[in-house]
Coordinates of C-alpha atoms and ligand atoms in Angstrom, one line a residue:
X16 CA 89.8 62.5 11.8
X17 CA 92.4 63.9 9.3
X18 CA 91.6 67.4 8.7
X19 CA 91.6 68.5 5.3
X20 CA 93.9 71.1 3.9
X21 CA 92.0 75.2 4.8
X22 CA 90.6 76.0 1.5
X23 CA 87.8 78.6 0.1
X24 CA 84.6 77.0 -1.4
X25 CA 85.1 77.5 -5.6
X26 CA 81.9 78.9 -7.3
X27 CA 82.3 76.7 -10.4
X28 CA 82.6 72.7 -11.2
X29 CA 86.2 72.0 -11.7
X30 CA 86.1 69.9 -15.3
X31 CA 88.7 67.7 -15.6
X32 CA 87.9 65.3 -18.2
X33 CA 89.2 66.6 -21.5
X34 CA 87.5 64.6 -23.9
X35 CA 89.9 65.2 -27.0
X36 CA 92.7 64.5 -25.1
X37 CA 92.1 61.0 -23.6
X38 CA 90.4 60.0 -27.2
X39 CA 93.6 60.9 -28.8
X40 CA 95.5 59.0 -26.2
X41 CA 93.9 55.5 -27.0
X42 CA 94.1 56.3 -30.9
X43 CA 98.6 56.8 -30.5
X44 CA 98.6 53.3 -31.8
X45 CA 100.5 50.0 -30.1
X46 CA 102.8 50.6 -27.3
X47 CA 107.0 50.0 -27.7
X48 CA 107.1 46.8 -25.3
X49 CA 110.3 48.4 -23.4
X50 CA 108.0 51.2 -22.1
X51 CA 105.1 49.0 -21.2
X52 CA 107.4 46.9 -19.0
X53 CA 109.3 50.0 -16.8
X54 CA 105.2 51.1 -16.7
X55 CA 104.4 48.2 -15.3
X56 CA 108.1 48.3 -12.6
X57 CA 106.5 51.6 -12.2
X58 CA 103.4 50.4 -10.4
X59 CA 105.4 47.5 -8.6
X60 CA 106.7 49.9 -7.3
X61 CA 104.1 51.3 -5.9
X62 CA 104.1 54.6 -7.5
X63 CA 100.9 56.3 -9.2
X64 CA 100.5 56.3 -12.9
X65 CA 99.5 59.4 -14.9
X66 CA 96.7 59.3 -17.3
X67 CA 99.3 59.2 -20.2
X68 CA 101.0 56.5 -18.6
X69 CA 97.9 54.1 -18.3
X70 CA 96.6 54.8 -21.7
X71 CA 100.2 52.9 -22.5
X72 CA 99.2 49.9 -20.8
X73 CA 95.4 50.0 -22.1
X74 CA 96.8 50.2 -25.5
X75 CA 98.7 46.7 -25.2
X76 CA 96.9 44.4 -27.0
X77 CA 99.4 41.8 -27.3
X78 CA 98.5 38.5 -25.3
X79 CA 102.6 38.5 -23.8
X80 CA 101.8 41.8 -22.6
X81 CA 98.6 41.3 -21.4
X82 CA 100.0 38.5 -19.7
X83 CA 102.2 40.6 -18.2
X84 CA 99.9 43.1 -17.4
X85 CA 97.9 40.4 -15.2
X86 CA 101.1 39.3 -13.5
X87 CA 102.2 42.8 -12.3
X88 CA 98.6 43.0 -10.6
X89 CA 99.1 39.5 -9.0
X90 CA 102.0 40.7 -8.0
X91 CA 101.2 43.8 -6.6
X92 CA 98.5 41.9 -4.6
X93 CA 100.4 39.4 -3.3
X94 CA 103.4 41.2 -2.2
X95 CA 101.8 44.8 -1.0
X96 CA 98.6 43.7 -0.6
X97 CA 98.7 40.3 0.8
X98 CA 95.7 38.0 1.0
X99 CA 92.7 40.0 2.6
X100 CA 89.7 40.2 1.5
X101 CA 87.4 42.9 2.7
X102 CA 83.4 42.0 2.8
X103 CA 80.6 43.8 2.7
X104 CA 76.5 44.0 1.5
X105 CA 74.4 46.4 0.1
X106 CA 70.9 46.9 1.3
X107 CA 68.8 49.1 -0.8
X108 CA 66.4 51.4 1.2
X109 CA 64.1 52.2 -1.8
X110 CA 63.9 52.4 -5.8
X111 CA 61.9 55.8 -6.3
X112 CA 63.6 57.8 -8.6
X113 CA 63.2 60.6 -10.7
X114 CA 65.8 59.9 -13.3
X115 CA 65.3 58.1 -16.3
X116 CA 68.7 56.7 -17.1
X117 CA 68.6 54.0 -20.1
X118 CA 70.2 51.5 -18.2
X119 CA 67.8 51.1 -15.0
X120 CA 65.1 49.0 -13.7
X121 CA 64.6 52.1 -11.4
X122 CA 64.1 54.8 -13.8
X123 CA 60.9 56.3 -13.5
X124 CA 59.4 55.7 -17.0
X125 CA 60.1 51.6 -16.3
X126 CA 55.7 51.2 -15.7
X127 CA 57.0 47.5 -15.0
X128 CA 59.4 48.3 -11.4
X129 CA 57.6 47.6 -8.4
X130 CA 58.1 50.8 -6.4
X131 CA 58.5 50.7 -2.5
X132 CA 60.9 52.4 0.2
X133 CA 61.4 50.4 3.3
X134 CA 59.4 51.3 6.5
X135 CA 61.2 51.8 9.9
X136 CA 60.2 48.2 11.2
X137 CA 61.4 46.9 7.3
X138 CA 64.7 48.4 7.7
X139 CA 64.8 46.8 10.7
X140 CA 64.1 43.5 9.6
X141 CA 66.8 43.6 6.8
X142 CA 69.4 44.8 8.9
X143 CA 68.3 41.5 11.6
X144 CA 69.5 39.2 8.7
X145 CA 72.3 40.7 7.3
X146 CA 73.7 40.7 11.3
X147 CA 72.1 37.7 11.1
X148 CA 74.5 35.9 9.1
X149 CA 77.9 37.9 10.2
X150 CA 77.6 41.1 7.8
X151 CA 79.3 44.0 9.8
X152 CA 79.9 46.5 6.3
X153 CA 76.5 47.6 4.6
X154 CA 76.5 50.0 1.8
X155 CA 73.1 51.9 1.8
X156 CA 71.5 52.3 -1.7
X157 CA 68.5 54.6 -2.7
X158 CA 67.4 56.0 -5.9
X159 CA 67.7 59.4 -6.3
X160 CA 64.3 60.7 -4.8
X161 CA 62.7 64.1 -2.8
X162 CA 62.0 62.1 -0.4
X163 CA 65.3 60.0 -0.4
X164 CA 67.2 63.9 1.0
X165 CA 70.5 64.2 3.4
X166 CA 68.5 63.8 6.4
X167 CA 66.0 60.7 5.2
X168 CA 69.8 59.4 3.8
X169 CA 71.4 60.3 7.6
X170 CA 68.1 59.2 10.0
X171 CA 68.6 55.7 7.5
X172 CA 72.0 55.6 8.8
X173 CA 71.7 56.1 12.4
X174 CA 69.0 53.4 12.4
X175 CA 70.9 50.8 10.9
X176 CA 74.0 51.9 13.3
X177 CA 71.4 52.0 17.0
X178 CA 70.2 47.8 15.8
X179 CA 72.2 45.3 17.8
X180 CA 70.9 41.7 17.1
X181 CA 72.7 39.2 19.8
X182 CA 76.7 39.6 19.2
X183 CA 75.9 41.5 15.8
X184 CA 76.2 44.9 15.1
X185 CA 77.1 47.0 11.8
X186 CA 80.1 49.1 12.2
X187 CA 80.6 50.8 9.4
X188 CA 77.9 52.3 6.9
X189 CA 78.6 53.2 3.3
X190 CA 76.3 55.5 1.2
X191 CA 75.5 54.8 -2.9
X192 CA 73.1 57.4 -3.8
X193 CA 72.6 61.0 -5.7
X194 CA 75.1 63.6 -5.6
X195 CA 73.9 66.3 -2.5
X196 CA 75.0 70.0 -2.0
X197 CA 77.4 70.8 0.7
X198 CA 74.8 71.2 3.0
X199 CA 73.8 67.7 2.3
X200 CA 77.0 65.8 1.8
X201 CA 77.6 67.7 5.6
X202 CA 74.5 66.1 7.2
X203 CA 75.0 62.5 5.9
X204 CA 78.7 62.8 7.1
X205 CA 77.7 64.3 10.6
X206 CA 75.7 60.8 10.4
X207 CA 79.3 58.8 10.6
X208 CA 79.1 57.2 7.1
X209 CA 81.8 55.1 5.9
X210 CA 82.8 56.2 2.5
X211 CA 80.1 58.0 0.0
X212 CA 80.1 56.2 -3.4
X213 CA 79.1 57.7 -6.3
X214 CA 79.1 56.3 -10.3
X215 CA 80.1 58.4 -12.7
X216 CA 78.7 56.0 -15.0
X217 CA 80.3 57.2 -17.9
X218 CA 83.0 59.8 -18.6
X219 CA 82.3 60.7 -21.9
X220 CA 80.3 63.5 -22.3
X221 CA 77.3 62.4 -25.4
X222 CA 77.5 59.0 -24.0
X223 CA 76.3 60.3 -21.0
X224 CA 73.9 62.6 -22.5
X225 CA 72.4 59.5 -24.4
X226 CA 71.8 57.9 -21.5
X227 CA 71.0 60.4 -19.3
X228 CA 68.1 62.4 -20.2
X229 CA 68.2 66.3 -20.4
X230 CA 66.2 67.7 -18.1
X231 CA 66.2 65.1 -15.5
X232 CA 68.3 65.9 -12.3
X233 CA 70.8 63.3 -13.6
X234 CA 71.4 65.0 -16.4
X235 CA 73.6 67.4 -15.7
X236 CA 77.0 66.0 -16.3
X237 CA 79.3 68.7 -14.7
X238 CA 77.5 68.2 -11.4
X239 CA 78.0 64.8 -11.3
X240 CA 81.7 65.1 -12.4
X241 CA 82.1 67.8 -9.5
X242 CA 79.6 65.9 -6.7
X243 CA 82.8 64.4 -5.1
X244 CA 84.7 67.6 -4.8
X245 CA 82.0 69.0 -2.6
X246 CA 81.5 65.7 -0.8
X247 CA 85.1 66.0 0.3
X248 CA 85.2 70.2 0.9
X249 CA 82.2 69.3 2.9
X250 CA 84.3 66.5 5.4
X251 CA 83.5 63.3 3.4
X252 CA 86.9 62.7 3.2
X253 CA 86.4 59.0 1.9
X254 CA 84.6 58.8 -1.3
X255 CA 84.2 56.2 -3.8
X256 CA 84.4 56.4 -7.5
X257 CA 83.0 54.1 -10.2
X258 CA 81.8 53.7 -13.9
X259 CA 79.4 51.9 -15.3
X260 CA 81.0 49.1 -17.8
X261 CA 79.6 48.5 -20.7
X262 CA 78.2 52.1 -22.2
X263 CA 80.9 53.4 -24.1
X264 CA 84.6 52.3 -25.0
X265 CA 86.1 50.5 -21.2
X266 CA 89.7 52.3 -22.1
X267 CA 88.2 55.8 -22.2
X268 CA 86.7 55.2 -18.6
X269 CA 89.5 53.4 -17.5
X270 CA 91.4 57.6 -18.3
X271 CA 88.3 58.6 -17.1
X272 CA 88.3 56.9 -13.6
X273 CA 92.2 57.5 -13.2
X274 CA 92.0 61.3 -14.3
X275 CA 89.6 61.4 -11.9
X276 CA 91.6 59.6 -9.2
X277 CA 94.1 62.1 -10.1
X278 CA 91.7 64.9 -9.7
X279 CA 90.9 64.4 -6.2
X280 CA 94.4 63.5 -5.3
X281 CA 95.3 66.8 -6.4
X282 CA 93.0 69.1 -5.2
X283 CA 92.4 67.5 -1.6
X284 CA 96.2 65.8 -1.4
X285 CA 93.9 62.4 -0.6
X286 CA 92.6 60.3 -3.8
X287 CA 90.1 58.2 -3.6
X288 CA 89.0 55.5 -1.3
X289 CA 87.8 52.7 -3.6
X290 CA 87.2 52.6 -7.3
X291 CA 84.1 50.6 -8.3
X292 CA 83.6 48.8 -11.9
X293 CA 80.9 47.6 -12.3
X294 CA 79.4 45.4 -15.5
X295 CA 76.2 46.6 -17.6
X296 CA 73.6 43.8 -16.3
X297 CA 70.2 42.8 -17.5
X298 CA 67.6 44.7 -16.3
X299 CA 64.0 44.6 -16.0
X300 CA 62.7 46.8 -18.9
X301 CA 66.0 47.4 -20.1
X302 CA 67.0 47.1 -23.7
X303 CA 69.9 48.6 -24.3
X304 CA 72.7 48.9 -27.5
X305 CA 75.2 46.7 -27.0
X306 CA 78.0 47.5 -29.1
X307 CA 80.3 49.0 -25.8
X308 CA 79.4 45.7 -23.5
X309 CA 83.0 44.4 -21.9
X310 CA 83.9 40.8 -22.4
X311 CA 85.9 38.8 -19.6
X312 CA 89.0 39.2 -20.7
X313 CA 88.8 43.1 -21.1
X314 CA 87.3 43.6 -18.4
X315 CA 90.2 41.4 -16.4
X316 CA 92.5 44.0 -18.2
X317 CA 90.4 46.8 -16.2
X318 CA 91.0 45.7 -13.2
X319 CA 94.8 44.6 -13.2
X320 CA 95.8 48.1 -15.3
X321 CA 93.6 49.9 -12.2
X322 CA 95.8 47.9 -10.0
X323 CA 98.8 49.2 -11.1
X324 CA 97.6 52.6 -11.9
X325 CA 96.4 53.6 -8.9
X326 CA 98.0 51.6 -6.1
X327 CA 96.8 53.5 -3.0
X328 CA 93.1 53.0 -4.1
X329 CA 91.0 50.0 -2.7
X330 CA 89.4 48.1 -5.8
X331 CA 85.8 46.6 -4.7
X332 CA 84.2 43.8 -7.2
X333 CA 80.5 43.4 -6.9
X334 CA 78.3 40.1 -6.8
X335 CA 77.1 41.7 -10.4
X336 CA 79.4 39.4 -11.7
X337 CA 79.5 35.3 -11.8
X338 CA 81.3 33.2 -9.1
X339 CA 84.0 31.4 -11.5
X340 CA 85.0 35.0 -13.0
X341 CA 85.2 36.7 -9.3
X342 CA 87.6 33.8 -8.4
X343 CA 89.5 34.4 -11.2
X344 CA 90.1 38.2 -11.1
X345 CA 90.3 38.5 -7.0
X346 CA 93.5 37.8 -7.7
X347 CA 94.2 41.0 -9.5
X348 CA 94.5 43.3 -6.7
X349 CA 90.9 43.1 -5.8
X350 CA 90.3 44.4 -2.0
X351 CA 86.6 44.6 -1.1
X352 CA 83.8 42.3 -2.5
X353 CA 79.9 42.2 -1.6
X354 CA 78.7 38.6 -1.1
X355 CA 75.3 37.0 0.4
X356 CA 74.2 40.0 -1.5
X357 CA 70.4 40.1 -2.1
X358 CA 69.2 43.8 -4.4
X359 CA 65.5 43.6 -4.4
X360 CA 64.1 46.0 -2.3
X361 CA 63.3 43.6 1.1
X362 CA 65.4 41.1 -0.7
X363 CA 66.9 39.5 3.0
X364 CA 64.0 38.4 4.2
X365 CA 61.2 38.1 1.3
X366 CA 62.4 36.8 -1.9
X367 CA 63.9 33.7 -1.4
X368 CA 66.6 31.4 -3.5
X369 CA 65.1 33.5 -6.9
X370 CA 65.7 36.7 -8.3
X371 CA 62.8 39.0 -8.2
X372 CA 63.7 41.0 -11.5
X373 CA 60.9 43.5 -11.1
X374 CA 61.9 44.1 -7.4
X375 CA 65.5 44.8 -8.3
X376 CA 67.5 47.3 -10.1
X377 CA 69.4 44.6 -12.3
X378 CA 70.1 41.1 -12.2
X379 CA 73.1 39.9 -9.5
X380 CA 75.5 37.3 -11.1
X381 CA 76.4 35.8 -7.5
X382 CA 73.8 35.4 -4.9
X383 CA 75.8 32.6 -3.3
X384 CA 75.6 32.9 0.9
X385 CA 77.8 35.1 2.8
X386 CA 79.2 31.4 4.1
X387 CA 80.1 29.7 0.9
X388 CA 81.7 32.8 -0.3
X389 CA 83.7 32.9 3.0
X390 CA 84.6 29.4 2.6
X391 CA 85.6 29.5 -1.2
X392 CA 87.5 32.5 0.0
X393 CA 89.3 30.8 2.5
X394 CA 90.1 27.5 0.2
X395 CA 91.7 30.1 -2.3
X396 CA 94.2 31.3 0.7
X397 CA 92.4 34.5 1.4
X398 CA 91.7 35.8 4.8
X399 CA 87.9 37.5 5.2
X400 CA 87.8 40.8 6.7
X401 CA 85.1 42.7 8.2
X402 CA 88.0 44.7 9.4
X403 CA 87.1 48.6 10.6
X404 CA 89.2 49.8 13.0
X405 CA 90.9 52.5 10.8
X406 CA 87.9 54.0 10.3
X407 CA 86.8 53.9 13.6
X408 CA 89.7 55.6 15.1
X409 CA 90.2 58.1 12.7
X410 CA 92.5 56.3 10.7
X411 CA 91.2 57.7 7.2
X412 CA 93.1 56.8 4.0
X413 CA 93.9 53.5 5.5
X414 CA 94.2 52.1 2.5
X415 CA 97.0 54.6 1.5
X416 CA 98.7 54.0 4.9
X417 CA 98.3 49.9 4.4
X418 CA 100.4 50.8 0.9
X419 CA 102.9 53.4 1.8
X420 CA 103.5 53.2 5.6
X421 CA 106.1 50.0 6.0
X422 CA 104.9 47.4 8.6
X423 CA 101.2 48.8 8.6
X424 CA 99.8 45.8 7.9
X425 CA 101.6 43.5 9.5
X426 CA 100.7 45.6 12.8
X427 CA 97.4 46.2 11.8
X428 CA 95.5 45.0 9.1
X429 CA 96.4 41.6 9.3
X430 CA 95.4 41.2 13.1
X431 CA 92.2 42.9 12.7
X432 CA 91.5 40.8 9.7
X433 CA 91.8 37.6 11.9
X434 CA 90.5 38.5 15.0
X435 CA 86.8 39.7 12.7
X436 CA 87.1 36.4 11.4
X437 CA 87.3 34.4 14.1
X438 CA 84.3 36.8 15.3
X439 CA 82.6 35.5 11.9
X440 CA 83.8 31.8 12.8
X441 CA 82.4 31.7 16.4
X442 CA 79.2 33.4 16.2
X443 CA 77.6 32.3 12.7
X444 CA 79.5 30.2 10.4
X445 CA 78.8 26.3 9.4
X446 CA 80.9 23.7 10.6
X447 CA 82.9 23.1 7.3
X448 CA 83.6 26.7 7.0
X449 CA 84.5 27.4 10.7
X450 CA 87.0 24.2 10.1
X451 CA 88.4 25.6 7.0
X452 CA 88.9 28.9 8.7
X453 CA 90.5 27.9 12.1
X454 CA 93.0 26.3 9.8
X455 CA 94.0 29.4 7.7
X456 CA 94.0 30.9 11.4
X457 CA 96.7 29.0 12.2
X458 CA 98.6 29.4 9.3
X459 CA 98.8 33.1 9.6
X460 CA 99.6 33.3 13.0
X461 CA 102.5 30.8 11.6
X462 CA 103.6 33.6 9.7
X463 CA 103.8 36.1 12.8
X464 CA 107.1 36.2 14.3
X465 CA 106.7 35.3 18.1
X466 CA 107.0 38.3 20.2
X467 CA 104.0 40.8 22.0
X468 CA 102.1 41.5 18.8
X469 CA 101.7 38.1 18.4
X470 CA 100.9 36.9 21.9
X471 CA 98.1 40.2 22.0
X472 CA 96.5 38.9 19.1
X473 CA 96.1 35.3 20.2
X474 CA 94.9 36.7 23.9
X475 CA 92.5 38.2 21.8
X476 CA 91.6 35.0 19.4
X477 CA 91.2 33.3 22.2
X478 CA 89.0 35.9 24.6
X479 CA 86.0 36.2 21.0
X480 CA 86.7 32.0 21.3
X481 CA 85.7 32.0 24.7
X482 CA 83.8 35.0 25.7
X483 CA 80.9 37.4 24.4
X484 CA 83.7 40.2 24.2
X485 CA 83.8 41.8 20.5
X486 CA 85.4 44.1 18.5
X487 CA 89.1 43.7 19.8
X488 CA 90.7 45.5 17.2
X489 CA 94.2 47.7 17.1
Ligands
LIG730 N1 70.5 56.6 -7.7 C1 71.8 56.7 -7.3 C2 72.7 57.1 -8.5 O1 72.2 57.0 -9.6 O2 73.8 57.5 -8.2 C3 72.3 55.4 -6.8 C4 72.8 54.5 -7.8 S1 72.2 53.1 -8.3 C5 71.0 52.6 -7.1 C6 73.7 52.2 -8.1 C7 74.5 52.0 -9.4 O3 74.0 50.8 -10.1 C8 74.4 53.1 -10.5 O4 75.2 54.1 -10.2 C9 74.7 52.3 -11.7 O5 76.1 52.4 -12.0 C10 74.4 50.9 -11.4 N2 73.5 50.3 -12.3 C11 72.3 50.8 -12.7 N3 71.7 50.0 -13.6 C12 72.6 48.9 -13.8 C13 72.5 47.8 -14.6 N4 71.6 47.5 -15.5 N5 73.6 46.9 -14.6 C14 74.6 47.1 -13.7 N6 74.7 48.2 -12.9 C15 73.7 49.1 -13.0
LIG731 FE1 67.6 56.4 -10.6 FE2 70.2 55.8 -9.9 FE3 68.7 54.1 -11.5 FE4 69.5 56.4 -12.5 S1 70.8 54.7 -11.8 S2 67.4 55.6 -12.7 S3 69.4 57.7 -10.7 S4 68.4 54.7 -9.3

């Protein structure tokens, strides 16, 4: 494990969002072109933008600019990147809540939410059929609850971790749920979580007080803004930021997100491990203003001005959003994505090929199976990965050693990445999918210059091809 630099616990919530400031950013008018473009050279090459700096690039509104815009983030995933795709699902343990945000099936004045937290023997189920069909990533969501504390959060985890179905196991558990104390953020990550993911929603202060109800634990804006500062004085050295699309102007929480980013990086001398963005979605009981909701194209310009802002951070789409415009935008620097993803609370095995609105917190745009996702994926030229070795062996801010350590992924991410799909491709894909993925196999091993990495990795292709051994990673 990395150990984090010695530092005394503060008293107070560090703010750093200065509201004035990043309004008065966005308001400086049209950007001089020649500035934009070293910007965007900037991020090529791989170095962090400041807020300042990326409120240039959210101020382009020129279509040749935006156009370039979009390029650099191609770019940046093509060459840095390359063409791995991380998956995962989430599987939400239960939709008590005590909040009442404006945006949320789960908030407790919605009468119409059907209420339930899984059982042991539930949990259990769920987890069967996400191992079921190939899931090795879950991210764990709950509402934020008394009865939904660190240790209810931790005992959740170490279930899900102790279930081995056949050749299926989960190796890596992520956590989206309320801000805890130190205490609490020190017993869920005594639990071996994966990274703990918490929304901001939104970074502008009355927006989040219209939205957020005084009074509720929610409410308190300051202790959201500072829950991932004592996550990470507390060990949880991978954390995951996000904002909620659609409540208040996306450039402000683009500076939002970044300053936050920033924040972190700063204070802990690690950012971030993923940012999240995730799109305002129908909801059951939900009637909501619309005037801030993002259309496609801005919200294409979120991503690839993330992507070159903030080039050591992982950027994970959800399956909130439609299959066309996820194939579209994974090109963009994308590097996790959710798919076979089912939200209603025993949504794996229950609900079948329909959306249960009044089982789930909001309505998924892609419920597509884990398989055709895999498969479109592959067709597109992008490897799956259910890749966690860096995590496993300590390797935190992986994602900042893929970017900035030269050769780290040829040596590692891009072996692990093939030998967890041909685990995928063995033990539970279809026949057209396993065909379409043998054959982007051996294209990438093409790639590989002959010598011992090489011949380790296809020893080890070929020992999950003809054995029950797993989880040959480096
Ligand atoms: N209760 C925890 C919390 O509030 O932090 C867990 C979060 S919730 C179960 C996961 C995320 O879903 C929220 O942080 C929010 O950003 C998002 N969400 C809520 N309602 C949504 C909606 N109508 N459309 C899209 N995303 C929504
Ligand atoms: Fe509860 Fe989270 Fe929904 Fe807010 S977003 S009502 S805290 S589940």
């Amino acid at each position: 494990m990395k150990t984090l630099p010695n530092m005394t616990l503060r008293d107070e919530a560090v703010d750093f969002i200065d509201d004035a400031f990043l309004e008065s950013l966005l308001q400086a008018g049209p950007p001089d072109p020649g500035e934009f473009r070293e910007l965007l050279a900037k991020g090529l090459s791989k170095e962090a933008l400041s807020v300042k700096e990326t409120a240039v690039l959210l101020r382009a509104d020129d279509p040749e600019l935006v156009e370039e815009l979009f390029q650099a983030a191609r770019d940046l995933k093509n060459r840095v990147y390359g063409n791995r795709i991380v998956l995962f699902a989430p599987l939400y343990i239960g939709n008590d809540c005590v909040n009442d945000c404006l945006y949320c099936a789960f908030r407790v004045s919605n009468s119409e939410a059907v209420r339930r937290t899984l059982r042991d023997e539930e949990l259990y189920q769920q987890v069967e059929a996400l191992q079921n069909v190939g899931h090795k990533r879950l991210i764990l969501v709950f509402g934020e609850h008394p009865n939904y504390d660190a240790e209810f959060i931790a005992r959740c985890v170490r279930s899900v971790y102790d279930i081995k179905i056949g050749r299926g196991e989960i190796r890596r558990v992520n956590i989206n749920a309320a801000p805890l104390d130190h205490e609490g953020f020190r017993v869920v990550h005594e639990a071996g979580i994966g990274t703990y993911q918490i929304f901001q929603e939104t970074y502008h202060r009355e927006t989040y007080a219209k939205y957020h109800p005084r009074g509720t634990r929610k409410g308190d804006f300051l202790y959201r803004l500072d829950s991932l500062d004592r996550a990470m004085e507390s060990g949880c050295d991978d954390v995951g930021l996000g904002a909620l699309f659609g409540l208040y102007d996306w450039r402000f929480e683009v500076l939002g997100l970044v300053s936050h980013a920033l924040h972190l990086q700063d204070r802990f001398r690690c950012g971030p491990h993923t940012i999240s963005f995730p799109r305002l979605r129908p909801a059951c009981g939900v009637n909501l203003d619309e005037t801030h909701l993002v259309n496609d194209l801005d919200f294409k310009r979120v991503i690839a001005t993330l992507r070159v802002a903030v080039p050591y951070t992982g950027l994970i789409l959800t399956a909130r959003e439609e299959p066309s415009l996820r194939r579209d935008v994974m090109a963009f620097g994308v590097s996790q994505i959710d798919a076979g993803s089912r939200i209603e609370i025993g949504g794996y095995t229950e609900v079948g090929d329909a959306q249960v609105m009044d089982r789930e917190q909001f309505q998924l745009g892609d419920i597509r199976p884990l398989d055709v996702v895999v498969r479109e994926l592959l067709t597109d030229g992008y490897v799956p990965s259910w890749c966690t070795a860096c995590y496993r062996l300590g390797r935190t801010g992986e994602h900042f050693m893929e970017f900035a350590i030269p050769g780290f992924i040829k040596r590692y991410c891009t072996p692990n990445a093939l030998t967890t799909l041909k685990e995928y491709l063995v033990d539970y894909a279809s026949n057209e999918t396993r065909a379409a993925g043998d054959a982007r196999i051996r294209d990438e091993l093409a790639k590989i210059p002959d010598g011992e990495m090489k011949s380790k990795l296809i020893e080890r292709l070929n020992t999950i091809e003809q054995s029950d051994r797993r989880d040959l990673y480096v």
